Tab-separated table of C-alpha atoms (C1' of nucleotides) in Angstrom:
chain	number	residue	atom	x	y	z
A	20	UNK	CA	255.043	-79.253	-61.444
A	21	UNK	CA	256.197	-81.629	-64.116
A	22	UNK	CA	259.483	-80.793	-65.693
A	23	UNK	CA	259.002	-81.745	-69.302
A	24	UNK	CA	255.640	-83.280	-68.878
A	25	UNK	CA	254.908	-83.557	-72.538
A	26	UNK	CA	255.608	-87.152	-71.609
A	27	UNK	CA	252.003	-88.303	-71.479
A	28	UNK	CA	251.314	-86.529	-74.729
A	29	UNK	CA	254.259	-88.032	-76.554
A	30	UNK	CA	253.388	-91.496	-75.311
A	31	UNK	CA	249.834	-91.116	-76.589
A	32	UNK	CA	251.085	-89.770	-79.912
A	33	UNK	CA	253.553	-92.601	-80.304
A	34	UNK	CA	250.927	-95.179	-79.394
A	35	UNK	CA	248.510	-93.773	-81.952
A	36	UNK	CA	251.027	-93.703	-84.765
A	37	UNK	CA	252.233	-97.223	-84.143
A	38	UNK	CA	248.798	-98.722	-83.564
A	39	UNK	CA	247.349	-97.236	-86.725
A	40	UNK	CA	250.109	-99.011	-88.636
A	41	UNK	CA	250.402	-102.280	-86.778
A	42	UNK	CA	247.207	-102.597	-84.795
A	43	UNK	CA	247.036	-102.518	-81.039
A	44	UNK	CA	248.097	-106.120	-80.609
A	45	UNK	CA	250.974	-105.574	-83.005
A	46	UNK	CA	252.255	-102.674	-80.946
A	47	UNK	CA	254.366	-103.461	-77.902
A	48	UNK	CA	254.822	-101.170	-74.961
A	49	UNK	CA	258.524	-101.266	-75.711
A	50	UNK	CA	257.820	-99.948	-79.224
A	51	UNK	CA	255.715	-97.163	-77.795
A	52	UNK	CA	258.434	-96.205	-75.336
A	53	UNK	CA	261.139	-96.088	-78.005
A	54	UNK	CA	258.998	-94.072	-80.394
A	55	UNK	CA	258.113	-91.641	-77.635
A	56	UNK	CA	261.798	-91.322	-76.703
A	57	UNK	CA	261.117	-92.539	-73.207
A	58	UNK	CA	261.894	-95.578	-71.067
A	59	UNK	CA	259.443	-98.418	-70.857
A	60	UNK	CA	259.065	-97.768	-67.172
A	61	UNK	CA	257.844	-94.257	-67.914
A	62	UNK	CA	255.065	-95.594	-70.023
A	63	UNK	CA	253.918	-97.639	-67.048
A	64	UNK	CA	254.473	-94.733	-64.748
A	65	UNK	CA	251.995	-92.709	-66.785
A	66	UNK	CA	249.552	-95.436	-67.763
A	67	UNK	CA	248.854	-98.334	-65.480
A	68	UNK	CA	248.539	-100.865	-68.277
A	69	UNK	CA	248.499	-101.330	-72.022
A	70	UNK	CA	244.730	-101.594	-71.924
A	71	UNK	CA	244.382	-98.303	-70.078
A	72	UNK	CA	246.675	-96.554	-72.512
A	73	UNK	CA	244.685	-97.556	-75.561
A	74	UNK	CA	241.408	-97.135	-73.796
A	75	UNK	CA	242.214	-93.500	-73.196
A	76	UNK	CA	243.376	-93.076	-76.777
A	77	UNK	CA	240.172	-94.414	-78.273
A	78	UNK	CA	237.846	-92.838	-75.772
A	79	UNK	CA	239.410	-89.432	-76.361
A	80	UNK	CA	239.164	-89.944	-80.103
A	81	UNK	CA	235.524	-90.939	-80.170
A	82	UNK	CA	234.721	-88.257	-77.653
A	83	UNK	CA	236.188	-85.705	-80.037
A	84	UNK	CA	234.044	-87.149	-82.792
A	85	UNK	CA	230.911	-86.741	-80.700
A	86	UNK	CA	231.868	-83.162	-79.939
A	87	UNK	CA	232.474	-82.465	-83.619
A	88	UNK	CA	229.060	-83.834	-84.542
A	89	UNK	CA	227.450	-81.761	-81.822
A	90	UNK	CA	228.993	-78.578	-83.120
A	91	UNK	CA	228.236	-79.366	-86.729
A	92	UNK	CA	224.615	-79.886	-85.884
A	93	UNK	CA	224.269	-76.784	-83.778
A	94	UNK	CA	221.436	-74.590	-84.967
A	95	UNK	CA	220.541	-76.716	-87.977
A	96	UNK	CA	217.816	-79.269	-88.557
A	97	UNK	CA	216.885	-82.063	-90.924
A	98	UNK	CA	218.814	-82.493	-94.145
A	99	UNK	CA	220.893	-79.399	-93.410
A	100	UNK	CA	222.047	-80.766	-90.082
A	101	UNK	CA	222.792	-84.163	-91.557
A	102	UNK	CA	224.794	-82.690	-94.413
A	103	UNK	CA	226.768	-80.561	-92.025
A	104	UNK	CA	227.500	-83.537	-89.801
A	105	UNK	CA	228.602	-85.717	-92.693
A	106	UNK	CA	231.010	-83.081	-93.883
A	107	UNK	CA	232.353	-82.463	-90.411
A	108	UNK	CA	232.910	-86.151	-89.847
A	109	UNK	CA	234.753	-86.537	-93.134
A	110	UNK	CA	236.867	-83.522	-92.264
A	111	UNK	CA	237.765	-85.076	-88.940
A	112	UNK	CA	238.658	-88.352	-90.609
A	113	UNK	CA	240.929	-86.724	-93.126
A	114	UNK	CA	242.519	-84.522	-90.499
A	115	UNK	CA	243.316	-87.390	-88.211
A	116	UNK	CA	243.822	-90.337	-90.425
A	117	UNK	CA	245.672	-92.563	-87.945
A	118	UNK	CA	242.900	-92.167	-85.434
A	119	UNK	CA	240.216	-92.865	-88.018
A	120	UNK	CA	241.968	-96.044	-89.064
A	121	UNK	CA	242.379	-97.152	-85.484
A	122	UNK	CA	238.746	-96.481	-84.672
A	123	UNK	CA	237.559	-98.309	-87.766
A	124	UNK	CA	239.691	-101.295	-86.860
A	125	UNK	CA	238.643	-101.407	-83.224
A	126	UNK	CA	235.073	-100.242	-83.068
A	127	UNK	CA	233.556	-103.617	-83.863
A	128	UNK	CA	235.777	-105.680	-81.631
A	129	UNK	CA	234.131	-107.557	-78.868
A	130	UNK	CA	237.250	-108.822	-77.166
A	131	UNK	CA	238.651	-105.821	-75.323
A	132	UNK	CA	238.257	-105.396	-71.618
A	133	UNK	CA	236.998	-101.867	-72.094
A	134	UNK	CA	234.614	-102.780	-74.895
A	135	UNK	CA	231.534	-101.653	-72.966
A	136	UNK	CA	233.104	-98.323	-72.187
A	137	UNK	CA	233.868	-97.844	-75.870
A	138	UNK	CA	230.328	-98.765	-76.878
A	139	UNK	CA	228.999	-96.176	-74.488
A	140	UNK	CA	231.001	-93.396	-76.048
A	141	UNK	CA	230.096	-94.652	-79.493
A	142	UNK	CA	226.443	-94.447	-78.577
A	143	UNK	CA	227.042	-90.903	-77.464
A	144	UNK	CA	228.315	-90.035	-80.904
A	145	UNK	CA	225.490	-91.884	-82.586
A	146	UNK	CA	223.010	-90.096	-80.350
A	147	UNK	CA	223.768	-86.875	-82.212
A	148	UNK	CA	222.699	-88.475	-85.449
A	149	UNK	CA	219.704	-90.078	-83.781
A	150	UNK	CA	218.580	-86.725	-82.477
A	151	UNK	CA	218.565	-85.224	-85.945
A	152	UNK	CA	216.612	-88.148	-87.346
A	153	UNK	CA	214.031	-87.993	-84.609
A	154	UNK	CA	213.378	-84.339	-85.271
A	155	UNK	CA	212.075	-85.058	-88.724
A	156	UNK	CA	210.927	-88.651	-88.243
A	157	UNK	CA	209.582	-88.778	-84.700
A	158	UNK	CA	207.432	-91.823	-85.396
A	159	UNK	CA	210.070	-94.157	-86.763
A	160	UNK	CA	211.188	-96.690	-84.168
A	161	UNK	CA	214.375	-97.454	-86.066
A	162	UNK	CA	216.246	-94.200	-85.602
A	163	UNK	CA	219.216	-95.943	-83.964
A	164	UNK	CA	219.458	-98.372	-86.818
A	165	UNK	CA	219.385	-95.580	-89.381
A	166	UNK	CA	221.953	-93.630	-87.432
A	167	UNK	CA	224.225	-96.660	-87.490
A	168	UNK	CA	223.675	-96.945	-91.201
A	169	UNK	CA	224.641	-93.330	-91.767
A	170	UNK	CA	227.630	-93.648	-89.467
A	171	UNK	CA	228.847	-96.722	-91.325
A	172	UNK	CA	228.339	-95.063	-94.665
A	173	UNK	CA	230.434	-92.048	-93.726
A	174	UNK	CA	233.113	-94.012	-91.873
A	175	UNK	CA	233.678	-96.563	-94.612
A	176	UNK	CA	233.302	-93.949	-97.317
A	177	UNK	CA	235.903	-91.840	-95.561
A	178	UNK	CA	238.351	-94.709	-95.156
A	179	UNK	CA	237.846	-95.654	-98.797
A	180	UNK	CA	238.590	-92.077	-99.775
A	181	UNK	CA	241.842	-91.902	-97.874
A	182	UNK	CA	242.950	-95.330	-98.989
A	183	UNK	CA	242.093	-95.237	-102.665
A	184	UNK	CA	241.472	-91.712	-103.875
A	185	UNK	CA	243.151	-89.282	-101.492
A	186	UNK	CA	243.518	-86.784	-104.332
A	187	UNK	CA	239.838	-85.962	-104.161
A	188	UNK	CA	238.843	-82.907	-102.159
A	189	UNK	CA	236.694	-82.891	-99.073
A	190	UNK	CA	234.007	-81.126	-101.107
A	191	UNK	CA	233.903	-83.831	-103.718
A	192	UNK	CA	233.809	-86.661	-101.247
A	193	UNK	CA	231.249	-84.953	-99.108
A	194	UNK	CA	229.074	-84.398	-102.137
A	195	UNK	CA	229.509	-88.005	-103.159
A	196	UNK	CA	228.528	-89.440	-99.799
A	197	UNK	CA	225.556	-87.108	-99.526
A	198	UNK	CA	224.496	-88.052	-103.026
A	199	UNK	CA	224.438	-91.677	-101.942
A	200	UNK	CA	222.538	-90.865	-98.767
A	201	UNK	CA	220.069	-88.754	-100.729
A	202	UNK	CA	218.871	-91.607	-102.827
A	203	UNK	CA	221.004	-90.794	-105.832
A	204	UNK	CA	221.594	-94.487	-106.402
A	205	UNK	CA	218.074	-95.736	-105.932
A	206	UNK	CA	216.086	-93.087	-107.738
B	29	UNK	CA	234.137	-127.045	-105.355
B	30	UNK	CA	237.042	-128.570	-103.456
B	31	UNK	CA	236.055	-131.240	-100.991
B	32	UNK	CA	236.922	-130.313	-97.478
B	33	UNK	CA	237.538	-133.233	-95.165
B	34	UNK	CA	235.614	-133.426	-91.934
B	35	UNK	CA	238.677	-132.514	-89.962
B	36	UNK	CA	239.421	-129.363	-91.932
B	37	UNK	CA	235.786	-128.327	-91.664
B	38	UNK	CA	235.572	-128.760	-87.926
B	39	UNK	CA	238.826	-126.903	-87.428
B	40	UNK	CA	237.524	-123.979	-89.483
B	41	UNK	CA	234.221	-124.000	-87.627
B	42	UNK	CA	235.926	-124.058	-84.259
B	43	UNK	CA	238.276	-121.264	-85.286
B	44	UNK	CA	235.364	-119.127	-86.453
B	45	UNK	CA	233.336	-119.612	-83.303
B	46	UNK	CA	236.224	-118.838	-81.013
B	47	UNK	CA	237.537	-115.895	-82.986
B	48	UNK	CA	234.157	-114.226	-83.207
B	49	UNK	CA	234.049	-114.285	-79.425
B	50	UNK	CA	237.640	-113.563	-78.484
B	51	UNK	CA	239.211	-112.106	-81.584
B	52	UNK	CA	241.896	-113.822	-83.611
B	53	UNK	CA	244.711	-112.858	-81.282
B	54	UNK	CA	242.691	-114.015	-78.326
B	55	UNK	CA	242.231	-117.439	-79.848
B	56	UNK	CA	245.058	-119.935	-79.425
B	57	UNK	CA	245.715	-122.869	-81.680
B	58	UNK	CA	245.321	-125.068	-78.625
B	59	UNK	CA	241.821	-123.648	-78.080
B	60	UNK	CA	240.930	-124.332	-81.684
B	61	UNK	CA	242.139	-127.924	-81.470
B	62	UNK	CA	240.204	-128.623	-78.297
B	63	UNK	CA	237.013	-127.024	-79.592
B	64	UNK	CA	237.310	-128.975	-82.835
B	65	UNK	CA	237.848	-132.157	-80.863
B	66	UNK	CA	241.142	-132.753	-82.585
B	67	UNK	CA	244.818	-132.935	-81.694
B	68	UNK	CA	246.915	-129.809	-82.000
B	69	UNK	CA	249.147	-131.664	-84.413
B	70	UNK	CA	246.183	-132.178	-86.721
B	71	UNK	CA	245.525	-128.478	-86.858
B	72	UNK	CA	249.071	-127.964	-88.073
B	73	UNK	CA	248.845	-130.934	-90.384
B	74	UNK	CA	245.904	-129.268	-92.132
B	75	UNK	CA	246.938	-125.640	-91.886
B	76	UNK	CA	250.561	-124.700	-92.010
B	77	UNK	CA	250.193	-121.782	-89.624
B	78	UNK	CA	247.729	-119.758	-87.616
B	79	UNK	CA	247.872	-117.021	-90.237
B	80	UNK	CA	246.987	-119.432	-93.019
B	81	UNK	CA	244.086	-120.830	-91.052
B	82	UNK	CA	242.466	-117.460	-90.506
B	83	UNK	CA	243.373	-116.251	-93.941
B	84	UNK	CA	241.360	-119.071	-95.438
B	85	UNK	CA	238.498	-118.438	-93.043
B	86	UNK	CA	238.183	-114.781	-93.974
B	87	UNK	CA	238.876	-115.221	-97.651
B	88	UNK	CA	236.202	-117.897	-97.887
B	89	UNK	CA	233.801	-115.690	-95.996
B	90	UNK	CA	234.250	-112.618	-98.128
B	91	UNK	CA	234.282	-114.762	-101.241
B	92	UNK	CA	230.866	-116.052	-100.245
B	93	UNK	CA	229.714	-112.487	-99.789
B	94	UNK	CA	230.857	-111.584	-103.295
B	95	UNK	CA	229.065	-114.602	-104.673
B	96	UNK	CA	225.894	-113.688	-102.799
B	97	UNK	CA	225.982	-110.164	-104.201
B	98	UNK	CA	226.532	-111.522	-107.680
B	99	UNK	CA	223.498	-113.754	-107.447
B	100	UNK	CA	221.326	-111.084	-105.874
B	101	UNK	CA	222.129	-108.734	-108.695
B	102	UNK	CA	221.582	-111.254	-111.440
B	103	UNK	CA	219.086	-110.021	-113.987
B	104	UNK	CA	218.277	-106.802	-112.203
B	105	UNK	CA	219.447	-103.240	-112.719
B	106	UNK	CA	219.520	-99.908	-110.932
B	107	UNK	CA	217.552	-99.441	-107.754
B	108	UNK	CA	216.091	-102.938	-108.052
B	109	UNK	CA	219.514	-104.533	-108.158
B	110	UNK	CA	220.765	-102.432	-105.285
B	111	UNK	CA	217.756	-103.245	-103.125
B	112	UNK	CA	218.171	-106.911	-103.848
B	113	UNK	CA	221.862	-106.784	-102.954
B	114	UNK	CA	221.250	-104.918	-99.722
B	115	UNK	CA	218.693	-107.474	-98.629
B	116	UNK	CA	220.892	-110.389	-99.624
B	117	UNK	CA	223.817	-108.950	-97.717
B	118	UNK	CA	221.738	-108.422	-94.600
B	119	UNK	CA	220.436	-111.954	-94.910
B	120	UNK	CA	223.962	-113.288	-95.105
B	121	UNK	CA	224.990	-111.250	-92.081
B	122	UNK	CA	222.111	-112.503	-89.972
B	123	UNK	CA	222.591	-116.074	-91.144
B	124	UNK	CA	226.243	-116.133	-90.292
B	125	UNK	CA	226.623	-113.795	-87.408
B	126	UNK	CA	230.024	-115.004	-86.171
B	127	UNK	CA	231.500	-114.555	-89.608
B	128	UNK	CA	229.959	-111.120	-89.997
B	129	UNK	CA	231.397	-110.021	-86.693
B	130	UNK	CA	234.783	-111.385	-87.558
B	131	UNK	CA	234.799	-109.695	-90.951
B	132	UNK	CA	233.693	-106.394	-89.469
B	133	UNK	CA	236.460	-106.577	-86.906
B	134	UNK	CA	239.157	-107.522	-89.398
B	135	UNK	CA	238.292	-105.819	-92.660
B	136	UNK	CA	239.877	-102.501	-91.781
B	137	UNK	CA	243.027	-103.902	-90.265
B	138	UNK	CA	246.263	-103.131	-91.915
B	139	UNK	CA	248.476	-105.341	-89.807
B	140	UNK	CA	247.915	-108.856	-91.038
B	141	UNK	CA	250.344	-110.586	-93.301
B	142	UNK	CA	247.543	-111.488	-95.684
B	143	UNK	CA	245.989	-108.043	-95.643
B	144	UNK	CA	246.527	-107.585	-99.381
B	145	UNK	CA	244.686	-110.806	-100.188
B	146	UNK	CA	241.821	-109.672	-98.036
B	147	UNK	CA	241.690	-106.286	-99.752
B	148	UNK	CA	241.649	-107.983	-103.112
B	149	UNK	CA	238.671	-110.122	-102.247
B	150	UNK	CA	236.970	-107.152	-100.667
B	151	UNK	CA	237.391	-105.209	-103.885
B	152	UNK	CA	235.854	-108.144	-105.690
B	153	UNK	CA	232.767	-107.869	-103.524
B	154	UNK	CA	232.671	-104.097	-103.933
B	155	UNK	CA	233.014	-104.499	-107.681
B	156	UNK	CA	229.527	-105.953	-107.769
B	157	UNK	CA	228.138	-102.786	-106.251
B	158	UNK	CA	230.319	-100.650	-108.490
B	159	UNK	CA	228.964	-102.428	-111.554
B	160	UNK	CA	225.398	-101.614	-110.612
B	161	UNK	CA	226.227	-97.988	-109.982
B	162	UNK	CA	228.008	-97.622	-113.278
B	163	UNK	CA	225.045	-98.949	-115.178
B	164	UNK	CA	222.892	-96.040	-114.137
B	165	UNK	CA	225.603	-93.436	-113.527
B	166	UNK	CA	228.247	-94.129	-116.170
B	167	UNK	CA	229.629	-90.624	-115.958
B	168	UNK	CA	230.337	-90.420	-112.274
B	169	UNK	CA	233.998	-90.964	-111.464
B	170	UNK	CA	233.289	-91.796	-107.856
B	171	UNK	CA	231.544	-95.129	-108.244
B	172	UNK	CA	234.071	-96.903	-106.008
B	173	UNK	CA	233.611	-94.329	-103.313
B	174	UNK	CA	229.863	-94.661	-103.451
B	175	UNK	CA	230.105	-98.430	-103.419
B	176	UNK	CA	232.206	-98.201	-100.270
B	177	UNK	CA	229.636	-95.921	-98.756
B	178	UNK	CA	226.841	-98.363	-99.485
B	179	UNK	CA	228.904	-101.283	-98.243
B	180	UNK	CA	229.659	-99.485	-94.988
B	181	UNK	CA	226.041	-98.513	-94.538
B	182	UNK	CA	224.827	-102.083	-94.867
B	183	UNK	CA	227.649	-103.639	-92.853
B	184	UNK	CA	227.352	-101.278	-89.924
B	185	UNK	CA	223.576	-101.245	-90.141
B	186	UNK	CA	223.605	-105.022	-90.056
B	187	UNK	CA	225.937	-105.232	-87.090
B	188	UNK	CA	223.882	-102.634	-85.267
B	189	UNK	CA	220.808	-104.710	-85.939
B	190	UNK	CA	222.268	-107.909	-84.529
B	191	UNK	CA	223.819	-106.186	-81.556
B	192	UNK	CA	221.023	-103.915	-80.449
B	193	UNK	CA	217.699	-104.931	-81.980
B	194	UNK	CA	217.906	-108.561	-83.036
B	195	UNK	CA	214.158	-108.880	-82.562
B	196	UNK	CA	213.524	-106.939	-85.756
B	197	UNK	CA	212.879	-108.950	-88.887
B	198	UNK	CA	215.027	-108.973	-91.977
B	199	UNK	CA	212.193	-107.209	-93.804
B	200	UNK	CA	212.107	-104.351	-91.355
B	201	UNK	CA	215.830	-103.846	-91.299
B	202	UNK	CA	216.104	-104.109	-95.020
B	203	UNK	CA	213.392	-101.520	-95.417
B	204	UNK	CA	215.107	-99.277	-92.909
B	205	UNK	CA	218.503	-99.404	-94.587
B	206	UNK	CA	216.975	-98.850	-98.005
B	207	UNK	CA	214.980	-95.945	-96.658
B	208	UNK	CA	218.206	-94.346	-95.510
B	209	UNK	CA	219.909	-95.039	-98.812
B	210	UNK	CA	216.936	-93.646	-100.695
B	211	UNK	CA	217.226	-90.212	-99.227
B	212	UNK	CA	214.576	-90.698	-96.594
B	213	UNK	CA	216.663	-88.705	-94.145
B	214	UNK	CA	217.664	-85.840	-96.381
B	215	UNK	CA	214.428	-85.191	-98.200
C	28	DG	C1'	275.923	-69.371	-48.701
C	29	DG	C1'	276.089	-74.775	-47.785
C	30	DG	C1'	273.832	-79.005	-46.184
C	31	DT	C1'	270.046	-82.232	-45.859
C	32	DC	C1'	265.506	-84.084	-46.975
C	33	DT	C1'	261.595	-85.167	-49.762
C	34	DA	C1'	258.659	-86.171	-53.616
C	35	DG	C1'	257.715	-87.084	-57.980
C	36	DA	C1'	259.347	-88.320	-62.649
C	37	DC	C1'	261.870	-91.463	-64.903
C	38	DT	C1'	264.987	-95.630	-65.893
C	39	DG	C1'	266.080	-100.303	-67.792
C	40	DA	C1'	267.374	-104.908	-66.523
C	41	DC	C1'	264.752	-108.546	-65.151
C	42	DT	C1'	260.824	-112.029	-64.440
C	43	DG	C1'	257.190	-115.015	-65.350
C	44	DG	C1'	253.835	-116.509	-68.261
C	45	DT	C1'	252.014	-117.408	-72.750
C	46	DC	C1'	251.799	-119.453	-77.077
C	47	DA	C1'	253.151	-120.560	-82.013
C	48	DG	C1'	255.283	-124.010	-83.816
C	49	DT	C1'	258.096	-128.649	-83.665
C	50	DA	C1'	259.218	-133.588	-82.860
C	51	DC	C1'	258.088	-138.083	-83.118
C	52	DA	C1'	256.368	-142.595	-82.408
C	53	DA	C1'	252.430	-145.076	-82.591
C	54	DA	C1'	247.737	-145.818	-84.154
C	55	DA	C1'	243.815	-145.344	-87.407
C	56	DA	C1'	241.893	-144.696	-91.755
C	57	DC	C1'	241.864	-145.034	-96.484
D	26	DG	C1'	251.504	-149.084	-97.616
D	27	DT	C1'	250.487	-144.409	-97.784
D	28	DT	C1'	248.024	-140.640	-95.803
D	29	DT	C1'	246.052	-138.758	-91.902
D	30	DT	C1'	245.496	-138.319	-87.055
D	31	DT	C1'	246.852	-138.639	-82.268
D	32	DG	C1'	249.157	-137.459	-77.767
D	33	DT	C1'	252.388	-135.447	-75.407
D	34	DA	C1'	256.359	-133.256	-74.435
D	35	DC	C1'	259.320	-129.653	-75.689
D	36	DT	C1'	261.534	-125.210	-77.419
D	37	DG	C1'	262.258	-120.532	-78.084
D	38	DA	C1'	260.667	-116.077	-78.868
D	39	DC	C1'	258.132	-112.562	-77.362
D	40	DC	C1'	256.138	-109.282	-74.237
D	41	DA	C1'	253.297	-107.259	-70.352
D	42	DG	C1'	254.319	-105.832	-66.214
D	43	DT	C1'	257.706	-105.092	-62.018
D	44	DC	C1'	261.009	-103.057	-59.061
D	45	DA	C1'	265.067	-101.251	-56.963
D	46	DG	C1'	267.311	-97.517	-57.826
D	47	DT	C1'	268.686	-92.714	-60.165
D	48	DC	C1'	267.911	-87.898	-61.172
D	49	DT	C1'	266.192	-83.297	-60.318
D	50	DA	C1'	263.993	-79.478	-58.314
D	51	DG	C1'	262.467	-77.370	-54.719
D	52	DA	C1'	261.715	-76.746	-49.425
D	53	DC	C1'	263.447	-76.019	-44.961
D	54	DC	C1'	267.079	-75.202	-41.850
D	55	DC	C1'	271.537	-73.368	-40.036
DNA sequence: GGGTCTAGACTGACTGGTCAGTACAAAAAC
DNA sequence: GTTTTTGTACTGACCAGTCAGTCTAGACCC
């Protein structure tokens, strides 16, 4: 039985905080150790490499996103489901800003060793959106593309919100994004 | 239009190619020199540092995007203007895939020394979308937010297109993204 | 009780490689 | 004859990853 064993947790927390500020490359394992109040060796004792550490961080984060989308969708269909998912995703973003920033900064990278793994989990999250689209538009072959479009809209909208108008409420922002996705701008 | 000597051009091209594959951090100045068929000293003769080199690359790229949006919008208003801008942006993305990938991977970073410059130019590009929105919705205070949402939708949609269904035509993808932004999914 | 052993968590000084940036003399190019 | 380019060697900082050793708690024995 581990004595203090919040160690893993505090390393992950420290890594997230630092990486959301300085990027993964800009964060050294030494930094992480200091921030976590732990020796560098302990970081390596708990995570075999820098890559593994951040892989777990991001995979956990996107996994949580997928789970959130799943729950938000539960029992709803069509526009209702989509609205619920958009709001839930924005809520998650605002509740875990460092993680949202990190995901936004890393999700399009193609240069990480665990890139494929990350794409897989991303697809899992997108699949929730795809499923909703296919319910109402079973004949469109571009459901994945549309799901990506929606995902990008919410992600970038959410980041924009936190960065430039954090005083707005979740309700307002949610309404705004849904307005955009409901054709408010093209009508 | 400042003349760019052959050497500068080939250095920028080499840097773009390499960075879109391996990321900026994963690209060494030595790599860039070799790929450009030039001595390392020449790279430093033309660009004072690695940061400056990539700063110019990204700033030029996003500047071109802003210019493209400006032209696409020219003379049109409302939904017409927006549709034209979406298509133009997708066209730019597909025509300069390495740059699009690089921009997507770097635009949300907060850890580069020239981050502020990048944000400024990004705002300039977004301003074009904002302007269109404000024409038809002068009373909405969330034009920036909506512009970000649209930008994210097109960017992520475009990347998704190139990564997962490059066989689709620009027409199809453009139609798909506009369908999403026209409320096709929420109706 | 006291003594000994073991295992797992943790430590931090150290190593080895990488890479941005420099130096400089000589050659092209303009 | 000034600007640009070359080639190569070099420096110094930085950092991922290692490793020999410490600390602690519990187990097992007398």
